[in-house]
């Protein structure tokens, strides 16, 4: 089963040379700086490289972050942080607020910003894979795993590193709790979509599928509510996606709940459940159109033309017709005026983020290497410091052509 996921753009960043002429006083210190520059450049290249896979990404991130740790961690017990933490200015744009960057002279800002992009890369990798027409079981597992890894990275940044920033996070920016929480919940919900598709494919109990769909719809609703206080200019398109996915999975929940009721000879209630499913599907269809018409950051798509969307429409229609036929021939039950209350709890298949930790300090960082950085040699007038309002060029993300019958583009 193919999937369609909304994706916001990657963060962009200004180049960083790590050239500390005069400050790095030994070949070992200069080598660490060169390695930092090269590994950062390589990691940024991989974000937009279609041939990049999770193993390549992990190797590149482990190298860069292990080197960057020398600018953050203390090598001894004399202080809580590296003396190099505030030596370099870093500049990053925002996934929602265009190309006006935030700048901080703080290596922790670089750590969380680059970490944020790594998490986004995992979501985009999952999206590309999930959009394939004939996705294999192994690929579906990769999608599932990548989304859980992304959720784990976002969660780790929020809990362990963003609180360490000296400059408070600006409201509505990527590193703010509302946005991070929404990204975490969205990753969990999308991973559960893969679980639901697998459960449907293997013809699992309709009660389990209904419960998983209901939990997933609630995840999407929660993510949408988390963004409700943000400026709709930036978050409007993203919220349309979360809203339409919530309605879509409520339609799934009522559809499979109807099948459960029919199996229990409650045909009248089953019909009412399917009618509710039809309502939610129609609402999702209207939101698909609104999503396509809403301007803002994110994927360009026509989700109502996507295979996963059309399949549900046919399933709801056919199941309702079956219930109505059987009620006309066998049950003759009255259809209730009120839709059944969904009090469904999934005991299996719920997704939790994969715990994430940044790598340990690179072996090239020794007390001698750190001592070789002489901060007294820094130029007094730091003219290389970038201007905060200077534009940063966006990353050129590849345009993924839609698969046959998918009706959408996946970024």
Short mmCIF file of N, CA and C in Angstrom, two decimals, residues 140-261:
data_model
loop_
_atom_site.label_atom_id
_atom_site.label_comp_id
_atom_site.label_asym_id
_atom_site.label_seq_id
_atom_site.Cartn_x
_atom_site.Cartn_y
_atom_site.Cartn_z
N UNK A 140 8.75 -1.31 3.74
CA UNK A 140 7.77 -0.83 4.72
C UNK A 140 8.39 -0.78 6.12
N UNK A 141 9.20 -1.78 6.44
CA UNK A 141 9.90 -1.79 7.74
C UNK A 141 10.88 -0.62 7.83
N UNK A 142 11.55 -0.31 6.72
CA UNK A 142 12.48 0.83 6.68
C UNK A 142 11.75 2.15 6.92
N UNK A 143 10.57 2.29 6.30
CA UNK A 143 9.74 3.49 6.49
C UNK A 143 9.38 3.62 7.97
N UNK A 144 8.90 2.54 8.53
CA UNK A 144 8.47 2.49 9.93
C UNK A 144 9.63 2.87 10.86
N UNK A 145 10.80 2.24 10.62
CA UNK A 145 11.98 2.46 11.45
C UNK A 145 12.47 3.91 11.32
N UNK A 146 12.50 4.42 10.09
CA UNK A 146 13.01 5.79 9.86
C UNK A 146 12.15 6.83 10.58
N UNK A 147 10.85 6.64 10.56
CA UNK A 147 9.95 7.58 11.23
C UNK A 147 10.13 7.53 12.75
N UNK A 148 10.36 6.33 13.28
CA UNK A 148 10.59 6.20 14.73
C UNK A 148 11.95 6.81 15.13
N UNK A 149 12.95 6.66 14.25
CA UNK A 149 14.26 7.27 14.51
C UNK A 149 14.12 8.80 14.52
N UNK A 150 13.40 9.34 13.52
CA UNK A 150 13.19 10.79 13.44
C UNK A 150 12.50 11.30 14.71
N UNK A 151 11.46 10.59 15.15
CA UNK A 151 10.75 11.00 16.37
C UNK A 151 11.69 10.99 17.57
N UNK A 152 12.57 9.99 17.63
CA UNK A 152 13.53 9.89 18.73
C UNK A 152 14.54 11.03 18.73
N UNK A 153 14.98 11.46 17.54
CA UNK A 153 15.92 12.58 17.45
C UNK A 153 15.24 13.87 17.91
N UNK A 154 14.03 14.14 17.39
CA UNK A 154 13.30 15.34 17.81
C UNK A 154 13.11 15.36 19.33
N UNK A 155 12.74 14.22 19.89
CA UNK A 155 12.47 14.11 21.32
C UNK A 155 13.76 14.39 22.14
N UNK A 156 14.88 13.81 21.68
CA UNK A 156 16.16 14.00 22.37
C UNK A 156 16.60 15.46 22.34
N UNK A 157 16.43 16.11 21.18
CA UNK A 157 16.80 17.53 21.06
C UNK A 157 15.98 18.37 22.05
N UNK A 158 14.67 18.10 22.08
CA UNK A 158 13.78 18.87 22.94
C UNK A 158 14.11 18.69 24.43
N UNK A 159 14.38 17.46 24.82
CA UNK A 159 14.55 17.17 26.24
C UNK A 159 15.96 17.45 26.76
N UNK A 160 16.98 17.21 25.92
CA UNK A 160 18.35 17.22 26.43
C UNK A 160 19.24 18.36 25.95
N UNK A 161 18.94 18.98 24.82
CA UNK A 161 19.89 19.94 24.25
C UNK A 161 19.33 21.34 24.04
N UNK A 162 18.10 21.46 23.56
CA UNK A 162 17.52 22.79 23.36
C UNK A 162 17.48 23.58 24.67
N UNK A 163 17.18 22.94 25.82
CA UNK A 163 17.20 23.70 27.08
C UNK A 163 18.57 24.30 27.44
N UNK A 164 19.64 23.80 26.82
CA UNK A 164 20.99 24.29 27.13
C UNK A 164 21.36 25.56 26.35
N UNK A 165 20.53 25.95 25.38
CA UNK A 165 20.83 27.14 24.60
C UNK A 165 20.83 28.38 25.49
N UNK A 166 21.81 29.25 25.29
CA UNK A 166 21.90 30.47 26.08
C UNK A 166 20.84 31.47 25.62
N UNK A 167 20.69 31.61 24.31
CA UNK A 167 19.68 32.51 23.75
C UNK A 167 18.35 31.78 23.69
N UNK A 168 17.29 32.33 24.27
CA UNK A 168 15.98 31.64 24.25
C UNK A 168 15.49 31.44 22.82
N UNK A 169 14.78 30.33 22.61
CA UNK A 169 14.24 30.02 21.28
C UNK A 169 13.14 31.02 20.93
N UNK A 170 13.21 31.55 19.69
CA UNK A 170 12.19 32.50 19.24
C UNK A 170 10.86 31.78 19.03
N UNK A 171 9.76 32.48 19.32
CA UNK A 171 8.43 31.89 19.17
C UNK A 171 8.14 31.60 17.70
N UNK A 172 7.56 30.43 17.45
CA UNK A 172 7.20 30.05 16.09
C UNK A 172 8.36 29.49 15.28
N UNK A 173 9.55 29.41 15.89
CA UNK A 173 10.71 28.85 15.20
C UNK A 173 10.81 27.34 15.44
N UNK A 174 11.61 26.68 14.61
CA UNK A 174 11.70 25.22 14.63
C UNK A 174 11.98 24.62 16.01
N UNK A 175 12.83 25.28 16.78
CA UNK A 175 13.29 24.68 18.02
C UNK A 175 12.32 24.92 19.18
N UNK A 176 11.22 25.61 18.89
CA UNK A 176 10.22 25.86 19.92
C UNK A 176 9.42 24.59 20.19
N UNK A 177 8.96 24.43 21.45
CA UNK A 177 8.31 23.17 21.87
C UNK A 177 7.11 22.81 21.03
N UNK A 178 6.28 23.80 20.64
CA UNK A 178 5.07 23.48 19.86
C UNK A 178 5.42 22.78 18.55
N UNK A 179 6.43 23.30 17.87
CA UNK A 179 6.80 22.70 16.58
C UNK A 179 7.45 21.34 16.76
N UNK A 180 8.37 21.24 17.71
CA UNK A 180 9.05 19.96 17.95
C UNK A 180 8.01 18.89 18.31
N UNK A 181 7.07 19.23 19.20
CA UNK A 181 6.04 18.27 19.60
C UNK A 181 5.22 17.82 18.40
N UNK A 182 4.87 18.75 17.53
CA UNK A 182 4.08 18.40 16.35
C UNK A 182 4.84 17.45 15.43
N UNK A 183 6.14 17.72 15.25
CA UNK A 183 6.96 16.82 14.43
C UNK A 183 7.02 15.42 15.05
N UNK A 184 7.19 15.34 16.36
CA UNK A 184 7.25 14.03 17.03
C UNK A 184 5.95 13.26 16.83
N UNK A 185 4.82 13.93 17.09
CA UNK A 185 3.51 13.27 16.99
C UNK A 185 3.23 12.85 15.54
N UNK A 186 3.59 13.73 14.59
CA UNK A 186 3.37 13.39 13.17
C UNK A 186 4.17 12.15 12.78
N UNK A 187 5.42 12.06 13.24
CA UNK A 187 6.24 10.87 12.94
C UNK A 187 5.58 9.60 13.50
N UNK A 188 5.07 9.68 14.73
CA UNK A 188 4.42 8.52 15.33
C UNK A 188 3.16 8.13 14.54
N UNK A 189 2.38 9.13 14.17
CA UNK A 189 1.14 8.87 13.43
C UNK A 189 1.44 8.23 12.07
N UNK A 190 2.45 8.76 11.37
CA UNK A 190 2.78 8.22 10.05
C UNK A 190 3.32 6.81 10.14
N UNK A 191 4.11 6.53 11.19
CA UNK A 191 4.60 5.16 11.39
C UNK A 191 3.43 4.21 11.64
N UNK A 192 2.42 4.69 12.36
CA UNK A 192 1.24 3.85 12.60
C UNK A 192 0.43 3.63 11.33
N UNK A 193 0.52 4.56 10.38
CA UNK A 193 -0.12 4.34 9.07
C UNK A 193 0.46 3.09 8.41
N UNK A 194 1.77 2.92 8.55
CA UNK A 194 2.42 1.74 7.97
C UNK A 194 1.93 0.48 8.67
N UNK A 195 1.77 0.55 10.00
CA UNK A 195 1.25 -0.59 10.78
C UNK A 195 -0.16 -0.93 10.32
N UNK A 196 -1.00 0.08 10.13
CA UNK A 196 -2.39 -0.14 9.70
C UNK A 196 -2.42 -0.81 8.32
N UNK A 197 -1.60 -0.29 7.41
CA UNK A 197 -1.55 -0.87 6.06
C UNK A 197 -1.15 -2.34 6.11
N UNK A 198 -0.21 -2.65 6.97
CA UNK A 198 0.24 -4.04 7.13
C UNK A 198 -0.88 -4.90 7.72
N UNK A 199 -1.58 -4.37 8.70
CA UNK A 199 -2.68 -5.11 9.34
C UNK A 199 -3.80 -5.39 8.34
N UNK A 200 -4.08 -4.41 7.47
CA UNK A 200 -5.12 -4.59 6.44
C UNK A 200 -4.67 -5.64 5.44
N UNK A 201 -3.41 -5.55 5.02
CA UNK A 201 -2.86 -6.49 4.03
C UNK A 201 -2.93 -7.94 4.54
N UNK A 202 -2.64 -8.12 5.82
CA UNK A 202 -2.64 -9.46 6.42
C UNK A 202 -4.02 -9.88 6.94
N UNK A 203 -5.03 -9.01 6.65
CA UNK A 203 -6.42 -9.30 7.04
C UNK A 203 -6.56 -9.59 8.54
N UNK A 204 -5.95 -8.71 9.34
CA UNK A 204 -6.08 -8.82 10.79
C UNK A 204 -7.51 -8.51 11.22
N UNK A 205 -7.78 -8.76 12.49
CA UNK A 205 -9.10 -8.51 13.06
C UNK A 205 -9.52 -7.06 12.81
N UNK A 206 -10.74 -6.83 12.25
CA UNK A 206 -11.21 -5.46 11.99
C UNK A 206 -11.23 -4.59 13.25
N UNK A 207 -11.44 -5.23 14.41
CA UNK A 207 -11.44 -4.47 15.67
C UNK A 207 -10.08 -3.85 15.96
N UNK A 208 -8.99 -4.60 15.68
CA UNK A 208 -7.64 -4.09 15.88
C UNK A 208 -7.36 -2.94 14.91
N UNK A 209 -7.77 -3.12 13.63
CA UNK A 209 -7.54 -2.09 12.61
C UNK A 209 -8.30 -0.81 12.98
N UNK A 210 -9.56 -0.98 13.43
CA UNK A 210 -10.37 0.19 13.82
C UNK A 210 -9.71 0.93 14.98
N UNK A 211 -9.21 0.18 15.96
CA UNK A 211 -8.58 0.79 17.14
C UNK A 211 -7.30 1.54 16.75
N UNK A 212 -6.47 0.92 15.90
CA UNK A 212 -5.23 1.58 15.44
C UNK A 212 -5.55 2.85 14.64
N UNK A 213 -6.58 2.76 13.78
CA UNK A 213 -6.97 3.93 12.97
C UNK A 213 -7.47 5.06 13.87
N UNK A 214 -8.23 4.70 14.89
CA UNK A 214 -8.76 5.69 15.84
C UNK A 214 -7.63 6.38 16.60
N UNK A 215 -6.66 5.59 17.08
CA UNK A 215 -5.51 6.15 17.79
C UNK A 215 -4.69 7.07 16.86
N UNK A 216 -4.54 6.66 15.60
CA UNK A 216 -3.77 7.44 14.63
C UNK A 216 -4.48 8.76 14.31
N UNK A 217 -5.81 8.70 14.16
CA UNK A 217 -6.59 9.92 13.93
C UNK A 217 -6.42 10.89 15.10
N UNK A 218 -6.40 10.35 16.31
CA UNK A 218 -6.23 11.20 17.50
C UNK A 218 -4.83 11.81 17.56
N UNK A 219 -3.82 11.06 17.11
CA UNK A 219 -2.45 11.60 17.02
C UNK A 219 -2.42 12.82 16.09
N UNK A 220 -3.03 12.66 14.91
CA UNK A 220 -3.04 13.76 13.95
C UNK A 220 -3.81 14.98 14.50
N UNK A 221 -4.91 14.70 15.19
CA UNK A 221 -5.68 15.80 15.78
C UNK A 221 -4.86 16.54 16.85
N UNK A 222 -4.12 15.76 17.64
CA UNK A 222 -3.28 16.36 18.69
C UNK A 222 -2.18 17.22 18.08
N UNK A 223 -1.55 16.72 17.01
CA UNK A 223 -0.49 17.49 16.33
C UNK A 223 -1.06 18.79 15.77
N UNK A 224 -2.26 18.72 15.20
CA UNK A 224 -2.91 19.91 14.66
C UNK A 224 -3.20 20.93 15.76
N UNK A 225 -3.73 20.45 16.88
CA UNK A 225 -4.04 21.35 18.01
C UNK A 225 -2.78 22.01 18.57
N UNK A 226 -1.67 21.28 18.54
CA UNK A 226 -0.40 21.81 19.03
C UNK A 226 0.04 23.03 18.22
N UNK A 227 -0.31 23.03 16.93
CA UNK A 227 0.08 24.14 16.04
C UNK A 227 -0.96 25.25 15.98
N UNK A 228 -2.08 25.09 16.68
CA UNK A 228 -3.23 26.00 16.51
C UNK A 228 -2.91 27.46 16.85
N UNK A 229 -1.94 27.70 17.73
CA UNK A 229 -1.63 29.08 18.12
C UNK A 229 -0.55 29.72 17.25
N UNK A 230 -0.09 28.99 16.22
CA UNK A 230 0.93 29.55 15.31
C UNK A 230 0.27 30.36 14.20
N UNK A 231 1.03 31.28 13.62
CA UNK A 231 0.55 32.10 12.52
C UNK A 231 0.17 31.21 11.33
N UNK A 232 -1.11 31.28 10.88
CA UNK A 232 -1.54 30.42 9.77
C UNK A 232 -0.79 30.66 8.46
N UNK A 233 -0.17 31.83 8.33
CA UNK A 233 0.64 32.10 7.12
C UNK A 233 1.73 31.05 6.97
N UNK A 234 2.30 30.64 8.11
CA UNK A 234 3.38 29.66 8.09
C UNK A 234 2.87 28.23 8.28
N UNK A 235 1.91 28.06 9.18
CA UNK A 235 1.51 26.70 9.59
C UNK A 235 0.21 26.23 8.93
N UNK A 236 -0.44 27.08 8.13
CA UNK A 236 -1.76 26.75 7.58
C UNK A 236 -1.77 25.48 6.74
N UNK A 237 -0.79 25.35 5.83
CA UNK A 237 -0.77 24.18 4.93
C UNK A 237 -0.49 22.90 5.72
N UNK A 238 0.46 22.99 6.64
CA UNK A 238 0.80 21.83 7.49
C UNK A 238 -0.43 21.40 8.28
N UNK A 239 -1.17 22.36 8.84
CA UNK A 239 -2.36 22.03 9.63
C UNK A 239 -3.45 21.40 8.78
N UNK A 240 -3.60 21.84 7.53
CA UNK A 240 -4.59 21.21 6.62
C UNK A 240 -4.26 19.72 6.46
N UNK A 241 -2.97 19.44 6.32
CA UNK A 241 -2.54 18.04 6.18
C UNK A 241 -2.90 17.23 7.42
N UNK A 242 -2.56 17.76 8.59
CA UNK A 242 -2.83 17.04 9.84
C UNK A 242 -4.34 16.83 10.03
N UNK A 243 -5.11 17.85 9.67
CA UNK A 243 -6.56 17.78 9.79
C UNK A 243 -7.15 16.74 8.84
N UNK A 244 -6.68 16.76 7.58
CA UNK A 244 -7.24 15.81 6.62
C UNK A 244 -6.86 14.37 6.97
N UNK A 245 -5.64 14.17 7.49
CA UNK A 245 -5.24 12.82 7.89
C UNK A 245 -6.06 12.36 9.10
N UNK A 246 -6.39 13.28 10.01
CA UNK A 246 -7.23 12.93 11.16
C UNK A 246 -8.60 12.46 10.69
N UNK A 247 -9.21 13.22 9.76
CA UNK A 247 -10.53 12.82 9.21
C UNK A 247 -10.43 11.51 8.45
N UNK A 248 -9.35 11.35 7.69
CA UNK A 248 -9.15 10.14 6.89
C UNK A 248 -9.13 8.90 7.78
N UNK A 249 -8.39 8.98 8.89
CA UNK A 249 -8.29 7.79 9.75
C UNK A 249 -9.51 7.62 10.66
N UNK A 250 -10.26 8.69 10.89
CA UNK A 250 -11.56 8.51 11.55
C UNK A 250 -12.51 7.75 10.61
N UNK A 251 -12.42 8.05 9.31
CA UNK A 251 -13.22 7.31 8.32
C UNK A 251 -12.84 5.83 8.34
N UNK A 252 -11.54 5.56 8.41
CA UNK A 252 -11.05 4.17 8.51
C UNK A 252 -11.60 3.50 9.77
N UNK A 253 -11.51 4.23 10.90
CA UNK A 253 -11.94 3.66 12.19
C UNK A 253 -13.42 3.29 12.15
N UNK A 254 -14.28 4.19 11.65
CA UNK A 254 -15.71 3.89 11.58
C UNK A 254 -16.02 2.79 10.57
N UNK A 255 -15.24 2.73 9.49
CA UNK A 255 -15.44 1.69 8.47
C UNK A 255 -15.17 0.30 9.06
N UNK A 256 -14.02 0.15 9.73
CA UNK A 256 -13.68 -1.17 10.29
C UNK A 256 -14.48 -1.48 11.55
N UNK A 257 -14.89 -0.44 12.28
CA UNK A 257 -15.78 -0.67 13.42
C UNK A 257 -17.12 -1.20 12.92
N UNK A 258 -17.56 -0.68 11.77
CA UNK A 258 -18.80 -1.18 11.16
C UNK A 258 -18.70 -2.65 10.80
N UNK A 259 -17.53 -3.06 10.31
CA UNK A 259 -17.33 -4.48 10.00
C UNK A 259 -17.41 -5.34 11.25
N UNK A 260 -16.85 -4.82 12.36
CA UNK A 260 -16.91 -5.54 13.64
C UNK A 260 -18.36 -5.68 14.11
N UNK A 261 -19.12 -4.60 13.99
CA UNK A 261 -20.53 -4.63 14.39
C UNK A 261 -21.33 -5.61 13.53
#
